[in-house]
Short mmCIF file of C-alpha atoms in Angstrom, two decimals:
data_model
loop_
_atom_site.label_atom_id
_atom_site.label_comp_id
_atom_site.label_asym_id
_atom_site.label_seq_id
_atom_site.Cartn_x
_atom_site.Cartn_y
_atom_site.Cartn_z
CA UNK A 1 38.89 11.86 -12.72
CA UNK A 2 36.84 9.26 -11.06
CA UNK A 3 35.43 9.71 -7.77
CA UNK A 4 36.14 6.99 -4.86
CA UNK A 5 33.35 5.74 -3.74
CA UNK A 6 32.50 3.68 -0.55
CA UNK A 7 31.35 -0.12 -1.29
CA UNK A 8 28.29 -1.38 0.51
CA UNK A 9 28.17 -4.87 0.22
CA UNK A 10 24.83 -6.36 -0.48
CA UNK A 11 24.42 -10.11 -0.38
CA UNK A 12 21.32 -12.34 -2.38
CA UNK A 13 20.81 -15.50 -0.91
CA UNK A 14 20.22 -18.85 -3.38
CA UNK A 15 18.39 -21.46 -1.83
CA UNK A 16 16.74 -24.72 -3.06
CA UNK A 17 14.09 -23.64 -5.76
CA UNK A 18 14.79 -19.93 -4.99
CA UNK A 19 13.27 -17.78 -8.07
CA UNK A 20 16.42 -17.22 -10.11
CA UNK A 21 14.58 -14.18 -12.01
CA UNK A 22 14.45 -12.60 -8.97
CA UNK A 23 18.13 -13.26 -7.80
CA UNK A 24 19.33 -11.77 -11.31
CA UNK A 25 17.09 -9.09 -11.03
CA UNK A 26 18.02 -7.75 -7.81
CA UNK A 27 21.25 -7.58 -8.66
CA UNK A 28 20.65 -5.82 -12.15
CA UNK A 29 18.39 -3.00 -9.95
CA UNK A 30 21.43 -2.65 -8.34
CA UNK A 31 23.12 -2.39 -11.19
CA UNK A 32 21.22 0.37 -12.60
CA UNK A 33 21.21 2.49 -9.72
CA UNK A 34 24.84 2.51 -9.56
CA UNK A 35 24.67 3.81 -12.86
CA UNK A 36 22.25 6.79 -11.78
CA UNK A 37 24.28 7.72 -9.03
CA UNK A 38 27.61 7.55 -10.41
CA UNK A 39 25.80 10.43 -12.36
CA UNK A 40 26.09 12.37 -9.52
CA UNK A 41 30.06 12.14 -9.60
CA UNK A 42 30.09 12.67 -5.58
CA UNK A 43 31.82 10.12 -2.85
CA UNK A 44 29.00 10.81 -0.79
CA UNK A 45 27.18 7.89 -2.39
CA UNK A 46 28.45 4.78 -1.94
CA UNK A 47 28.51 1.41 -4.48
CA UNK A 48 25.82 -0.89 -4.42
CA UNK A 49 28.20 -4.54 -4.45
CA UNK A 50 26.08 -7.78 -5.11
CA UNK A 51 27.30 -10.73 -3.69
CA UNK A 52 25.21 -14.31 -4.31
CA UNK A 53 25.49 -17.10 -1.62
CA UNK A 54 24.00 -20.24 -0.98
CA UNK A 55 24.28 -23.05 0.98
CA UNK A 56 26.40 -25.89 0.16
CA UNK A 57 25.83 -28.52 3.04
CA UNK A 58 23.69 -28.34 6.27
CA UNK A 59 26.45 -27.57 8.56
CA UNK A 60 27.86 -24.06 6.44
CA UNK A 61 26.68 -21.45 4.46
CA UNK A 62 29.25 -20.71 1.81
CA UNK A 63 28.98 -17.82 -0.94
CA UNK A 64 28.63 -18.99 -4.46
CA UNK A 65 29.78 -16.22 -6.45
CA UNK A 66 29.90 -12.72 -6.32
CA UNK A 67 29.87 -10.11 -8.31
CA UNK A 68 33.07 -8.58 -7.60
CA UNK A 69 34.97 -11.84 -6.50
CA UNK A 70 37.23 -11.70 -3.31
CA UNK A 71 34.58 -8.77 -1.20
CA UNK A 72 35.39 -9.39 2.44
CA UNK A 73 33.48 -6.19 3.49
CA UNK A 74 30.50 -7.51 6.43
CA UNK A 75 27.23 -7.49 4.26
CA UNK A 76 24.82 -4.19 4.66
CA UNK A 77 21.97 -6.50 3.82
CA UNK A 78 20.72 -10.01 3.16
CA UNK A 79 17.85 -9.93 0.92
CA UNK A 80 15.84 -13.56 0.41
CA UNK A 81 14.36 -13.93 -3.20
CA UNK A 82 11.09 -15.44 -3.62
CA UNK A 83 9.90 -19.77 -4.36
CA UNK A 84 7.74 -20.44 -7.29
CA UNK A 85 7.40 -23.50 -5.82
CA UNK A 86 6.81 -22.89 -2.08
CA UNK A 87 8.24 -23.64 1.12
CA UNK A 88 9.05 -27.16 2.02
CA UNK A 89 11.37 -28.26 5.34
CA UNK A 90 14.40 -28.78 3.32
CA UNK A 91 14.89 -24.68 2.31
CA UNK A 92 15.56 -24.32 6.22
CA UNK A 93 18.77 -26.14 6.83
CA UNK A 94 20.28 -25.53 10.18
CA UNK A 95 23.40 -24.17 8.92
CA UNK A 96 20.93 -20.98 6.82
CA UNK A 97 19.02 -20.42 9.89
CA UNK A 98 22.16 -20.05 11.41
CA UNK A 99 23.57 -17.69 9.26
CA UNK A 100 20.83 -15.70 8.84
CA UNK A 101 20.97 -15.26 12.68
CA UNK A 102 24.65 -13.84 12.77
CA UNK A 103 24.41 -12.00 9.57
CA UNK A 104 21.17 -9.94 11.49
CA UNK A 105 23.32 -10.07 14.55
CA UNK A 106 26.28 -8.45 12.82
CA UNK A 107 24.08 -5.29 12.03
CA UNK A 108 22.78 -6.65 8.27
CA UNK A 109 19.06 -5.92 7.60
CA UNK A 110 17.37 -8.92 6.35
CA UNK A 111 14.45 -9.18 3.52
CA UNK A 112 12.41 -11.67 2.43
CA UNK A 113 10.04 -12.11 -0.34
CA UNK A 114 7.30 -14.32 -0.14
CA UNK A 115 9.00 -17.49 0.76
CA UNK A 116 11.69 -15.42 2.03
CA UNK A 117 9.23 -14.27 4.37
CA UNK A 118 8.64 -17.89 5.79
CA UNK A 119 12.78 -18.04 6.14
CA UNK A 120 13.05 -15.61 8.25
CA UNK A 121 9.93 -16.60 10.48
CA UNK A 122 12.27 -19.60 10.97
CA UNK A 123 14.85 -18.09 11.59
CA UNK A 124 12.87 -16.87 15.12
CA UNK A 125 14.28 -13.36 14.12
CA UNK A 126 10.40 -12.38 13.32
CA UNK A 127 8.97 -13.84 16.69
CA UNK A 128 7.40 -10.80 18.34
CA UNK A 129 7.42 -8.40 15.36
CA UNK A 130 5.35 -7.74 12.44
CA UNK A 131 5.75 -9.39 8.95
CA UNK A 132 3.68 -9.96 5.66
CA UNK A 133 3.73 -12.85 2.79
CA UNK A 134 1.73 -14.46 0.00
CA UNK A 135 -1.67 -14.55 0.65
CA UNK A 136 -1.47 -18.60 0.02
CA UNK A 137 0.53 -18.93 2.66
CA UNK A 138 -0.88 -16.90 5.13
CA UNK A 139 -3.09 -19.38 6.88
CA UNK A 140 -0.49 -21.77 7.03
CA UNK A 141 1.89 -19.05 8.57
CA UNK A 142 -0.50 -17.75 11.21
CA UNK A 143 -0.69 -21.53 12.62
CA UNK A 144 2.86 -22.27 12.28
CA UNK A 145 4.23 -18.96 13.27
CA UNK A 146 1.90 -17.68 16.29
CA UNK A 147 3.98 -15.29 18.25
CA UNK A 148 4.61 -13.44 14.76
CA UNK A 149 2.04 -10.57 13.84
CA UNK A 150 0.84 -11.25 10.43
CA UNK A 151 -0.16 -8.66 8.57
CA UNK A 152 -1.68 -10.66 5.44
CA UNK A 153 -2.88 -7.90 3.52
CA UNK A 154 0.13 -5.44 3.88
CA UNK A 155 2.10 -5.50 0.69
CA UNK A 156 4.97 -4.72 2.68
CA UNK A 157 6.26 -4.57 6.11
CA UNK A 158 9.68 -2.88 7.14
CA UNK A 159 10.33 -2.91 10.25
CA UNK A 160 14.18 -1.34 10.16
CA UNK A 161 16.53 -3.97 10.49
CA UNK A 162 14.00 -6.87 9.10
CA UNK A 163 11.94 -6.21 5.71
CA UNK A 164 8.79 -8.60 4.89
CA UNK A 165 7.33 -9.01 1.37
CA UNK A 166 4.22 -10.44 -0.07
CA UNK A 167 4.07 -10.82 -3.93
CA UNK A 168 6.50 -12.93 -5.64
CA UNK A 169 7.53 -9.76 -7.90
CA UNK A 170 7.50 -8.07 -4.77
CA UNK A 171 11.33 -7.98 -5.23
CA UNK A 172 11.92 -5.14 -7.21
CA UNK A 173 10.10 -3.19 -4.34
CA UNK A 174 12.10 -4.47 -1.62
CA UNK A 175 15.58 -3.62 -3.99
CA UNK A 176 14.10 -0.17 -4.47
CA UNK A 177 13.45 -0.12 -0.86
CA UNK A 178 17.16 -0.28 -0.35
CA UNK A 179 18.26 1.57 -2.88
CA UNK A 180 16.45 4.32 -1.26
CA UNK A 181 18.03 3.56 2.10
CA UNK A 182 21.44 3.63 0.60
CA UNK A 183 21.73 5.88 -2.70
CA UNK A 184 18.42 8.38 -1.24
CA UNK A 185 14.49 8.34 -2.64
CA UNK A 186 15.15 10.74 -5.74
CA UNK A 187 17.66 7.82 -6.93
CA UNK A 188 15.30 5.28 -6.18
CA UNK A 189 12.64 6.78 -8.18
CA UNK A 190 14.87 6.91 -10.91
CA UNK A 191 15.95 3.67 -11.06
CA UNK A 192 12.01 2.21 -10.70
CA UNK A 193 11.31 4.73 -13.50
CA UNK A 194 14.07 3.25 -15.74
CA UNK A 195 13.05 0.27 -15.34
CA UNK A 196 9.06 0.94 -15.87
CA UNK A 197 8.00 -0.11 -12.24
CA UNK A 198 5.80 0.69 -9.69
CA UNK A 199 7.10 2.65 -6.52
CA UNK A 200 5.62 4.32 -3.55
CA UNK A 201 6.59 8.08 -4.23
CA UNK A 202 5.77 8.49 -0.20
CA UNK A 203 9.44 8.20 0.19
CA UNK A 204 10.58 11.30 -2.51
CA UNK A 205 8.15 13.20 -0.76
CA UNK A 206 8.19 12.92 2.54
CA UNK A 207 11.81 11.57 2.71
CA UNK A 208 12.91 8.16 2.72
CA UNK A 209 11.31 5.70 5.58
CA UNK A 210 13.47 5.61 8.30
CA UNK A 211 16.10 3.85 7.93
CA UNK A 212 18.88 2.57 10.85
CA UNK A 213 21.90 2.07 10.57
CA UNK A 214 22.94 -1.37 11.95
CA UNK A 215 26.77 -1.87 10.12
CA UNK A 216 28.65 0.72 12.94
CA UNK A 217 30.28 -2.32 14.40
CA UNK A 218 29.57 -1.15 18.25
CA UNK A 219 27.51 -4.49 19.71
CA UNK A 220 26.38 -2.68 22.89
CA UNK A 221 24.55 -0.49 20.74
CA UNK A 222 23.09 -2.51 18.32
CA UNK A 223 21.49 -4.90 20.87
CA UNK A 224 19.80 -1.79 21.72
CA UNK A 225 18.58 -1.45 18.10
CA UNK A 226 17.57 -4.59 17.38
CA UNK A 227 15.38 -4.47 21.35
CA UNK A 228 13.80 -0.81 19.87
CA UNK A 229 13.00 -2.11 17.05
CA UNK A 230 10.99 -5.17 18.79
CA UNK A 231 9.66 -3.40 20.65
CA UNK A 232 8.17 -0.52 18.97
CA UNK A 233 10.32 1.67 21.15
CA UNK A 234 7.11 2.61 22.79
CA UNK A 235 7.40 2.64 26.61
CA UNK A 236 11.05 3.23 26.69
CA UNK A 237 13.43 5.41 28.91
CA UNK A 238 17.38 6.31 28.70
CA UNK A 239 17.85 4.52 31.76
CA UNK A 240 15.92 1.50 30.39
CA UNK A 241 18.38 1.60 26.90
CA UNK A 242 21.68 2.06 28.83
CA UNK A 243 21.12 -0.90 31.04
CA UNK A 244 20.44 -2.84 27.92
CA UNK A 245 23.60 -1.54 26.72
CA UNK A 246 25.58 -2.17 29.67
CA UNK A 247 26.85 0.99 29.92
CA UNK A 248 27.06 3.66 31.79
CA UNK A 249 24.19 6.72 30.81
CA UNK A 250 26.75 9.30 29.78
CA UNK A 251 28.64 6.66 28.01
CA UNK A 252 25.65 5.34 26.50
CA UNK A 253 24.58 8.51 24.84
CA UNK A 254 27.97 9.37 23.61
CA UNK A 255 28.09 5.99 21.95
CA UNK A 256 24.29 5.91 20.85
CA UNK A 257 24.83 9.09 18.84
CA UNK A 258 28.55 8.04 17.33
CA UNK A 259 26.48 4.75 15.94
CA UNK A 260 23.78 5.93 15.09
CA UNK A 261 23.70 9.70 13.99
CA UNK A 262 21.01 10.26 16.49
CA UNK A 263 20.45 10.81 20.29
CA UNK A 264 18.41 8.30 21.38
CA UNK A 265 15.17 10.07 21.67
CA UNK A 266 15.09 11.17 18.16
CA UNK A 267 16.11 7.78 17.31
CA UNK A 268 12.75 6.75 18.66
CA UNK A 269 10.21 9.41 16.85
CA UNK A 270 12.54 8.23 13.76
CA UNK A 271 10.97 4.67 14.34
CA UNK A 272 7.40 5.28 16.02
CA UNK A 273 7.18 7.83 12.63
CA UNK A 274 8.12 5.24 10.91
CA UNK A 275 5.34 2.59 12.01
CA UNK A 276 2.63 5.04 11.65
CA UNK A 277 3.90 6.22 8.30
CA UNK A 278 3.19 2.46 6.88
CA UNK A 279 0.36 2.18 9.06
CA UNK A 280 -1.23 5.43 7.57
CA UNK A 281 -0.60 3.67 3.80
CA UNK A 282 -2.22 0.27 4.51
CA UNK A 283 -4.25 0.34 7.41
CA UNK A 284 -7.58 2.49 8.17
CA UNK A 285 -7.29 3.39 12.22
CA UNK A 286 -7.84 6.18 13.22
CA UNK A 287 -4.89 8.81 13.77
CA UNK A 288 -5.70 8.67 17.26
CA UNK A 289 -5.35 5.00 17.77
CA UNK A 290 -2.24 5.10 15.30
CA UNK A 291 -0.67 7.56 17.83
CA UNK A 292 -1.34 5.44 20.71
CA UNK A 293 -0.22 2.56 18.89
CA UNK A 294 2.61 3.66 18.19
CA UNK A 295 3.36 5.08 21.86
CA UNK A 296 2.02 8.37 21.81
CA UNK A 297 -0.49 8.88 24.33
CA UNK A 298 -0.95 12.61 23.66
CA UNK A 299 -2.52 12.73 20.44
CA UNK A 300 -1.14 16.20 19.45
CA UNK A 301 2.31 15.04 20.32
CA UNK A 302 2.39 12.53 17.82
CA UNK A 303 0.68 14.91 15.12
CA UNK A 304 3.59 17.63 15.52
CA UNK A 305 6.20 15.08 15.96
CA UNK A 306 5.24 13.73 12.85
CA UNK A 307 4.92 16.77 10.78
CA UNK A 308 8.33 17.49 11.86
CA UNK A 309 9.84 14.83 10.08
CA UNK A 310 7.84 14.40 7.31
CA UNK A 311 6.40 17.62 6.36
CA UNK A 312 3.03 16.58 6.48
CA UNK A 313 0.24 16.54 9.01
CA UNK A 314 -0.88 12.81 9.71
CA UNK A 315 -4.28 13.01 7.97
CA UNK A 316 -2.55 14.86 4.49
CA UNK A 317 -0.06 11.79 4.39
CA UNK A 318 -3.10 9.76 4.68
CA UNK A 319 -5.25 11.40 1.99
CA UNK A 320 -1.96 11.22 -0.18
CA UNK A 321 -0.35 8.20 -0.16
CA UNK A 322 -3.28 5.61 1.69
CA UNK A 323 -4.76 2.83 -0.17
CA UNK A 324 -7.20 2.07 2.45
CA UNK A 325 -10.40 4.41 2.95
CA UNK A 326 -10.31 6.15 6.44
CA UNK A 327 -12.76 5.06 8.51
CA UNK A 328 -15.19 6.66 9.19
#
C-alpha cells in the first residue's frame, strides 16, 4: 500500500538566457531524491514537486509548466538557475523583481546561482545581508550592490530564508542544499552520491544547517524571521521580537513556537550556530572573533552552545570540515 505523502512545492525560475542544463537538472535532483526517500515508505517525508515559471511580459510573472500541472500549493522555495551569458538589464523586469519579492514575503526561501545571485541583489531582498557569486562578477557587484556584504570567495552563502551561489554548476549544491532541508542530510548524501557529486558531509555529521521554516502561513511571525535573519539575531530581546510582531509577549511566544517549532531563544542559537558553522568552513577568524561575530560576547557561551547542537567543539568542526587554514 502506498504511503501519502505531503507535497512541497518547489518552483525553478526561467528567465532570458537562464542555463537550461541547470533548470532540467534541478528538477531531475529532485527527482532522484524522491526516489531515495520513497525508499523509506514513511509519510514523514514529504514530495519534492518541481514547478518551472517564467516571465511572460513585464507587468506578470506567469508559470510555464510544471511538473505536475494544476499545483496550487504556495511554493517552499524559488531557486534561480545560473546565465552562461551574464547579466544584462533586461533579466530584471519589474514584474520578476516583483514576484520574487512576494514569493520571499509569502515564507519561500529564495536561491540564486551565479546570475541568480545578481537577481536577487535586485530584488533589494539581499541589501543588508550577506551573499556570494561568480568571481567575474564580483567587482561589478560590489560597486553596483554596496549595502550588500559580498563574500567573493565563499562558495556558498545561506543565510535561512535567502541562499547565494557562486559557480555556475553550483546548482546541484544549492538542490542538495534543499534536499537536505526537506528530505534530511543522510538523503541528501545519497542523492549527491547517486549522482557522482561533490557534497559537504558537514551536514550528515553534524546535522543539517539550520534550516527555518518560513511556509507556516502566520505573517506576524515571519516578519520576525525574515528581521532575525537580517540581522544576525545578535543583539536581540523577546520584548524587541514581540513588538516587531505586534503582539502581545505571551501571545508572541505561543505563536513563535506553533510557527516555528522553537521558542524564540533557541530559534536564535539555531541561526547564530548557523553563521559560525559556515564561517568556521570558509573563513579563518579566530573562534573568538567568530563568537563575537556572531553575538556571543562570552566566548565559552558560544563554544557550549555550539557543541550542543552540533556535537562538536568549535575548533574540531574547524579541523574537520574547514577549507581555510586557521590562523595563526
Amino acid at each position: 500500500m502506498a504511503v501519502e505523502r505531503a507535497v512541497a512545492e518547489l518552483g525553478v525560475l526561467i528567465y532570458p538566457g537562464a542555463q537550461m542544463a541547470a533548470v532540467h537538472g534541478l528538477t531531475d535532483l529532485f527527482g532522484v531524491a524522491n526516489r531515495i526517500a520513497a525508499e523509506h515508505q514513511t509519510a514523514q517525508l514529504p514530495l519534492l514537486r518541481v514547478s518551472h515559471w517564467q516571465v511572460e511580459d513585464a507587468q506578470a510573472p506567469a508559470r510555464c509548466y510544471a511538473s505536475h500541472p494544476g499545483a496550487d500549493r504556495a511554493l517552499v522555495a524559488v531557486l534561480i538557475p545560473p546565465s552562461i551569458g551574464g547579466f544584462t538589464e533586461g533579466q530584471s523586469p519589474a514584474g520578476l523583481i516583483r514576484w520574487l519579492r512576494q514569493q520571499h514575503a509569502q515564507g519561500a526561501t529564495l536561491g540564486g546561482v551565479c546570475v541568480g545571485s545578481i537577481l536577487l541583489a535586485e530584488s533589494g531582498l539581499l541589501d543588508g545581508r550577506s551573499a556570494t557569486t561568480h568571481w567575474t562578477s564580483a567587482k561589478s557587484f560590489a560597486e553596483r550592490y554596496p549595502a550588500i556584504k559580498l563574500l567573493a570567495d565563499t562558495p556558498i552563502v545561506d543565510d535561512g530564508d535567502l541562499i547565494t551561489t557562486a559557480g555556475l554548476m553550483a546548482w546541484s549544491e544549492l538542490g542538495l542544499r534543499m534536499v537536505d532541508r526537506l528530505l534530511g542530510p543522510s538523503i541528501a548524501a545519497s542523492t549527491a552520491r547517486f549522482l557522482v557529486i561533490e557534497h559537504s558531509d558537514s551536514a550528515s555529521q553534524c546535522g543539517s544547517n539550520f534550516a527555518p521554516i518560513l511556509s507556516h502561513g502566520d505573517a506576524s511571525i515571519l516578519k520576525v524571521q525574515h528581521w532575525l535573519q537580517s540581522t544576525g539575531a545578535t543583539d536581540v530581546s523577546l520584548n524587541a521580537m514581540a513588538e516587531r510582531a505586534g503582539l502581545e509577549e505571551r501571545t508572541f511566544l505561543r505563536r513563535f513556537r506553533a510557527a516555528t517549532g522553537l521558542k524564540p531563544t533557541e530559534y536564535c542559537q539555531h541561526l547564530r550556530v548557523g553563521k559560525a558553522r559556515e564561517m568556521l568552513e570558509f573563513t579563518n577568524g579566530t573562534i573568538d572573533h567568530i563568537a563575537w561575530t556572531v553575538g556571543y560576547a562570552d566566548a565559552s557561551a558560544f563554544r557550549a552552545t555550539f557543541k550542543k547542537i552540533t556535537g562538536l567543539a568549535p575548533s574540531d568542526y574547524r579541523t574537520r570540515f574547514g577549507v581555510t587554514p586557521p590562523r595563526q
